[in-house]
Coordinates of C-alpha atoms in Angstrom, one line a residue:
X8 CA -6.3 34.1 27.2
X9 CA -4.1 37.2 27.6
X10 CA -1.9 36.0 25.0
X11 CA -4.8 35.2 23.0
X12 CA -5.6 38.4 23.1
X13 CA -2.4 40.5 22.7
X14 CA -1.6 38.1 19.6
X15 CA -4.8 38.9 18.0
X16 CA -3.9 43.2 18.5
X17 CA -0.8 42.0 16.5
X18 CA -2.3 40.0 13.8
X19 CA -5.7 41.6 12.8
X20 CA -4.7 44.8 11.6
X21 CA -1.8 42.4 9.2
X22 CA -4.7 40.5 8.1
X23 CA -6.6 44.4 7.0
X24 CA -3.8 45.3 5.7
X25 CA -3.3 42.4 3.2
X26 CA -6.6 41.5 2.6
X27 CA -6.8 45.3 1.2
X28 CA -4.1 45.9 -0.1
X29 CA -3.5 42.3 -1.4
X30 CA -3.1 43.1 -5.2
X31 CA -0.4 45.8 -4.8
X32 CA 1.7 44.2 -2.5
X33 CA 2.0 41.2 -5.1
X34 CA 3.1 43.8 -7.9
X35 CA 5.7 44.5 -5.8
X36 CA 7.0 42.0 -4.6
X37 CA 6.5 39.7 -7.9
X38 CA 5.3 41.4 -10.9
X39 CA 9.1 42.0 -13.0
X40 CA 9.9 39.5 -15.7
X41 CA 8.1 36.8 -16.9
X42 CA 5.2 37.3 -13.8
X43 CA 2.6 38.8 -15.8
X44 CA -0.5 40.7 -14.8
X45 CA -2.1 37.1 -14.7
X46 CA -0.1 35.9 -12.5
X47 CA -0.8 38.7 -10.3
X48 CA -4.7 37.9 -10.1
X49 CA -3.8 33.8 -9.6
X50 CA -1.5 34.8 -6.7
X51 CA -3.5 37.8 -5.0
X52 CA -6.6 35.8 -4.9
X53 CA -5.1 32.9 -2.3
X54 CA -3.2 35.6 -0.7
X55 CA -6.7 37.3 0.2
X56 CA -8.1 34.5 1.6
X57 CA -5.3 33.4 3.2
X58 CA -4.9 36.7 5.3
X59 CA -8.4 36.2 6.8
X60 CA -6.9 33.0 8.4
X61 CA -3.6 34.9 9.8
X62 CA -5.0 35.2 13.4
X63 CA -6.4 31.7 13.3
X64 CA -2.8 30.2 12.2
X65 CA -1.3 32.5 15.4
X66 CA -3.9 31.3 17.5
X67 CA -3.9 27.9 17.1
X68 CA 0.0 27.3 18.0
X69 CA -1.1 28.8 21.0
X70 CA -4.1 27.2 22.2
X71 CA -2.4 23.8 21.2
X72 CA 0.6 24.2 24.0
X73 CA -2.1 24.8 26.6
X74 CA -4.0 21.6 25.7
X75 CA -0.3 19.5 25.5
X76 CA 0.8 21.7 28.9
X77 CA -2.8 19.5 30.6
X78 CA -1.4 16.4 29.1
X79 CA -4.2 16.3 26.7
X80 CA -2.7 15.0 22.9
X81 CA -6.1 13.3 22.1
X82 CA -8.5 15.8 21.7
X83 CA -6.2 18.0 19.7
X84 CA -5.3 14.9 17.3
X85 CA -9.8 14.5 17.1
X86 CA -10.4 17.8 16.0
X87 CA -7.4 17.8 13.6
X88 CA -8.9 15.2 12.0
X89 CA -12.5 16.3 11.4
X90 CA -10.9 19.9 10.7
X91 CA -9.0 18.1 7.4
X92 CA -12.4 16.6 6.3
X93 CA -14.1 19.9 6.4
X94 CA -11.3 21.2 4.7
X95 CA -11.3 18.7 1.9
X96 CA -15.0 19.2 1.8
X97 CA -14.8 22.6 1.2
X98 CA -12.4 22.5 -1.4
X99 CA -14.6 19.5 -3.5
X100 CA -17.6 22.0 -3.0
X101 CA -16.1 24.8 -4.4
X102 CA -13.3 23.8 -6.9
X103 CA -15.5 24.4 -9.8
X104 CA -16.3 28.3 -8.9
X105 CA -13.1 29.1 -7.0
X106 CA -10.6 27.1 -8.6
X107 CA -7.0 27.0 -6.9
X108 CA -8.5 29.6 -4.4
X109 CA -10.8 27.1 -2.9
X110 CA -7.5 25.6 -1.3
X111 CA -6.8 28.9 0.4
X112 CA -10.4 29.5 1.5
X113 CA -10.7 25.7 2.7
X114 CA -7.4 26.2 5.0
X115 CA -8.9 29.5 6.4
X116 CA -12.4 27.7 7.1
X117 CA -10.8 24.6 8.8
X118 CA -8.5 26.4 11.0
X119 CA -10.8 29.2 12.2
X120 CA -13.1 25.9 12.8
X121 CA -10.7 24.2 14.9
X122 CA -9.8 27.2 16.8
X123 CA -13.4 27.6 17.8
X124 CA -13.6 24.4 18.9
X125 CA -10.2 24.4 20.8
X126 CA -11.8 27.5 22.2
X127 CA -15.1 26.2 23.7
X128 CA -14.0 22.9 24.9
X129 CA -11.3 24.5 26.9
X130 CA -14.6 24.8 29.2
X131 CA -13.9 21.5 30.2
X132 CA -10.2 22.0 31.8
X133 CA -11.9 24.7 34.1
X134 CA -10.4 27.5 33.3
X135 CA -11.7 30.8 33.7
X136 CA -12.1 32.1 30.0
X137 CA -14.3 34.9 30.6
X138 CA -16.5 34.7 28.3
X139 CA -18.3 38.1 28.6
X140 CA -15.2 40.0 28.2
X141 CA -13.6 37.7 25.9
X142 CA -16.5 38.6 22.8
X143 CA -16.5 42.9 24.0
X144 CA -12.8 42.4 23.0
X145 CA -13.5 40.4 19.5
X146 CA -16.5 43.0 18.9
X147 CA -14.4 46.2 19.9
X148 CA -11.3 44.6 17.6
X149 CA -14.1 44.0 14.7
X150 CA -15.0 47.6 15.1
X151 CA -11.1 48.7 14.5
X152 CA -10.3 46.6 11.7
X153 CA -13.3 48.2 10.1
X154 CA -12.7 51.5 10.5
X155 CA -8.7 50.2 9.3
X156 CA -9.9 48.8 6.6
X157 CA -11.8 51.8 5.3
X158 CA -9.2 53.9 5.9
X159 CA -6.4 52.1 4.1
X160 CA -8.9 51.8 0.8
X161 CA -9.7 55.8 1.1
X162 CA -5.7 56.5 1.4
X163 CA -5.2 54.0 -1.4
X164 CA -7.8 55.4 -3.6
X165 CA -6.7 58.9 -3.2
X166 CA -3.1 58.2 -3.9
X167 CA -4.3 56.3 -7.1
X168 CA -6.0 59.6 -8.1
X169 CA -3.4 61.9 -7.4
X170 CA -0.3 60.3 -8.4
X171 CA -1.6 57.8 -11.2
X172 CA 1.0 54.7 -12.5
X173 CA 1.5 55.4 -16.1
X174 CA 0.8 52.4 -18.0
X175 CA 4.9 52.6 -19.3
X176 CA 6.1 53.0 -15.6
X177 CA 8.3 49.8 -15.4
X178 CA 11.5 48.9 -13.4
X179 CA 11.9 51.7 -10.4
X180 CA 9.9 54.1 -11.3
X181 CA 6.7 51.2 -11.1
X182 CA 8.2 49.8 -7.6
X183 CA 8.8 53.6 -6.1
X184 CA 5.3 54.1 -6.6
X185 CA 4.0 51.1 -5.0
X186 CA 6.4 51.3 -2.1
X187 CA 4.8 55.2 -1.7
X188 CA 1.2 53.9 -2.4
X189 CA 1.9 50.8 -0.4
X190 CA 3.8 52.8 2.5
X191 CA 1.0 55.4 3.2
X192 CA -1.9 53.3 2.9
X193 CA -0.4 50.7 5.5
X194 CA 1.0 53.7 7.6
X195 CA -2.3 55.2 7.7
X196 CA -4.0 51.9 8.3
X197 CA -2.1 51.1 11.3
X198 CA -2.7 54.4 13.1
X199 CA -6.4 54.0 12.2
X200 CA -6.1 50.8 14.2
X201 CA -4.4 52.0 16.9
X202 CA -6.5 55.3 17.2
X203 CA -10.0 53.5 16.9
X204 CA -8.9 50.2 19.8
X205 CA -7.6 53.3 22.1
X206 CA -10.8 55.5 21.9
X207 CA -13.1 51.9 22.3
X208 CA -10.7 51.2 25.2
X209 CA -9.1 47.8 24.2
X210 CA -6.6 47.2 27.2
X211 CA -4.3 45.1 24.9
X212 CA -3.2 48.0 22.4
X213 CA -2.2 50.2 25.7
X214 CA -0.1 47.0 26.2
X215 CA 1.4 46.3 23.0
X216 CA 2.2 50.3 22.7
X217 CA 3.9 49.9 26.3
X218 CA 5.9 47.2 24.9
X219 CA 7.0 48.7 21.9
X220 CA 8.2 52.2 23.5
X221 CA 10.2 49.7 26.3
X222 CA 12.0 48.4 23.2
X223 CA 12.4 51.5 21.6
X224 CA 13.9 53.0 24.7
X225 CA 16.6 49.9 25.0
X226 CA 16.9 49.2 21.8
X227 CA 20.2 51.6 21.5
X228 CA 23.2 50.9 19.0
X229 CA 25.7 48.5 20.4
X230 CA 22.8 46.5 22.5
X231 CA 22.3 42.9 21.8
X232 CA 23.8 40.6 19.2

């Protein structure tokens, strides 16, 4: 449950981050020749949806190692396989309004469903879960990607006001200003994060802060290959 926890610290504030900033960080990292502004809005779209489901992918490799660590293959393989009807279900229900961002949306929806369900039944292999403290920790860590979340769209928005792209900027001059926009919006994000799971007491971000100043301390030139 630990790792559970520390994993979702890492990935939540990467899922705010693209799901905010989802259209920018396509132009750069796409938008030069032929890969028009459309192509920009069919790829950012799955992208956004897609980065709701990051913690759900993380989560699940985990959770699936402590059902096959109780020698338990079968009820994995069961919820697998009513997990793919949902998410075929999904996508026939909303092909016509999404399009090819149904497929996105479905994948999120049937892994956050099979998590859940991994979750709860764990119940059964008597382990203590703590349940109590388990949901203060997703409520606090809602809370923080929040206030993330408004933070990187106010940063963003400013930038976009003060240092406009002109609609001739192409080549450098288009991907400097998407690497500053892009830098100080995520920058700012994460320190929002950070700032707001410290002042609601999340034990994990002490943690993952310990962790990175350890490597940051040993991580001298010459270490390591």
């Amino acid at each position: 449950i630990a790792s559970l926890r520390i994993l979702a610290m890492i990935f939540v504030p990467v899922s705010v981050l693209l799901i905010t900033l989802h259209t920018p960080i396509v132009q750069l990292m796409f938008q030069r020749g032929k890969f028009t502004d459309w192509s920009v809005d069919m790829t950012a779209g799955p992208l956004m949806y897609y980065s709701f489901g990051m913690t759900f992918f993380a989560l699940e490799i985990i959770l699936m190692r402590v059902y096959f660590s109780f020698k338990d293959t079968l009820t994995p393989a069961l919820i697998g396989i009513f997990c793919v009807l949902v998410h075929v279900g999904v996508i026939l229900s909303l092909r016509c309004i999404l399009q090819h961002q149904s497929i996105a949306l479905a994948a999120v929806v049937s892994k956050g469903l099979k998590v859940v369900i991994l979750l709860v039944l764990l119940n059964l292999k008597r382990l203590d879960l703590q349940p109590g403290k388990n949901l203060l920790f997703v409520a606090k860590l809602l809370v923080s990607a929040i206030i993330s979340g408004f933070v990187v769209s106010a940063m963003h928005g400013t930038l976009g006001s003060i240092l406009p792209l002109a609609d001739a900027a192409r080549g450098l001059a288009r991907t400097a200003y998407l690497v500053i926009h892009l830098g100080a919006a995520c920058g700012a994000g994460i320190l929002a994060f950070l700032l707001a799971s410290l002042v609601l007491g999340i034990e994990e971000s002490r943690l993952v802060m310990s962790r990175l100043r350890l490597r940051k301390q040993h991580g001298t030139p010459g270490q390591g290959c």
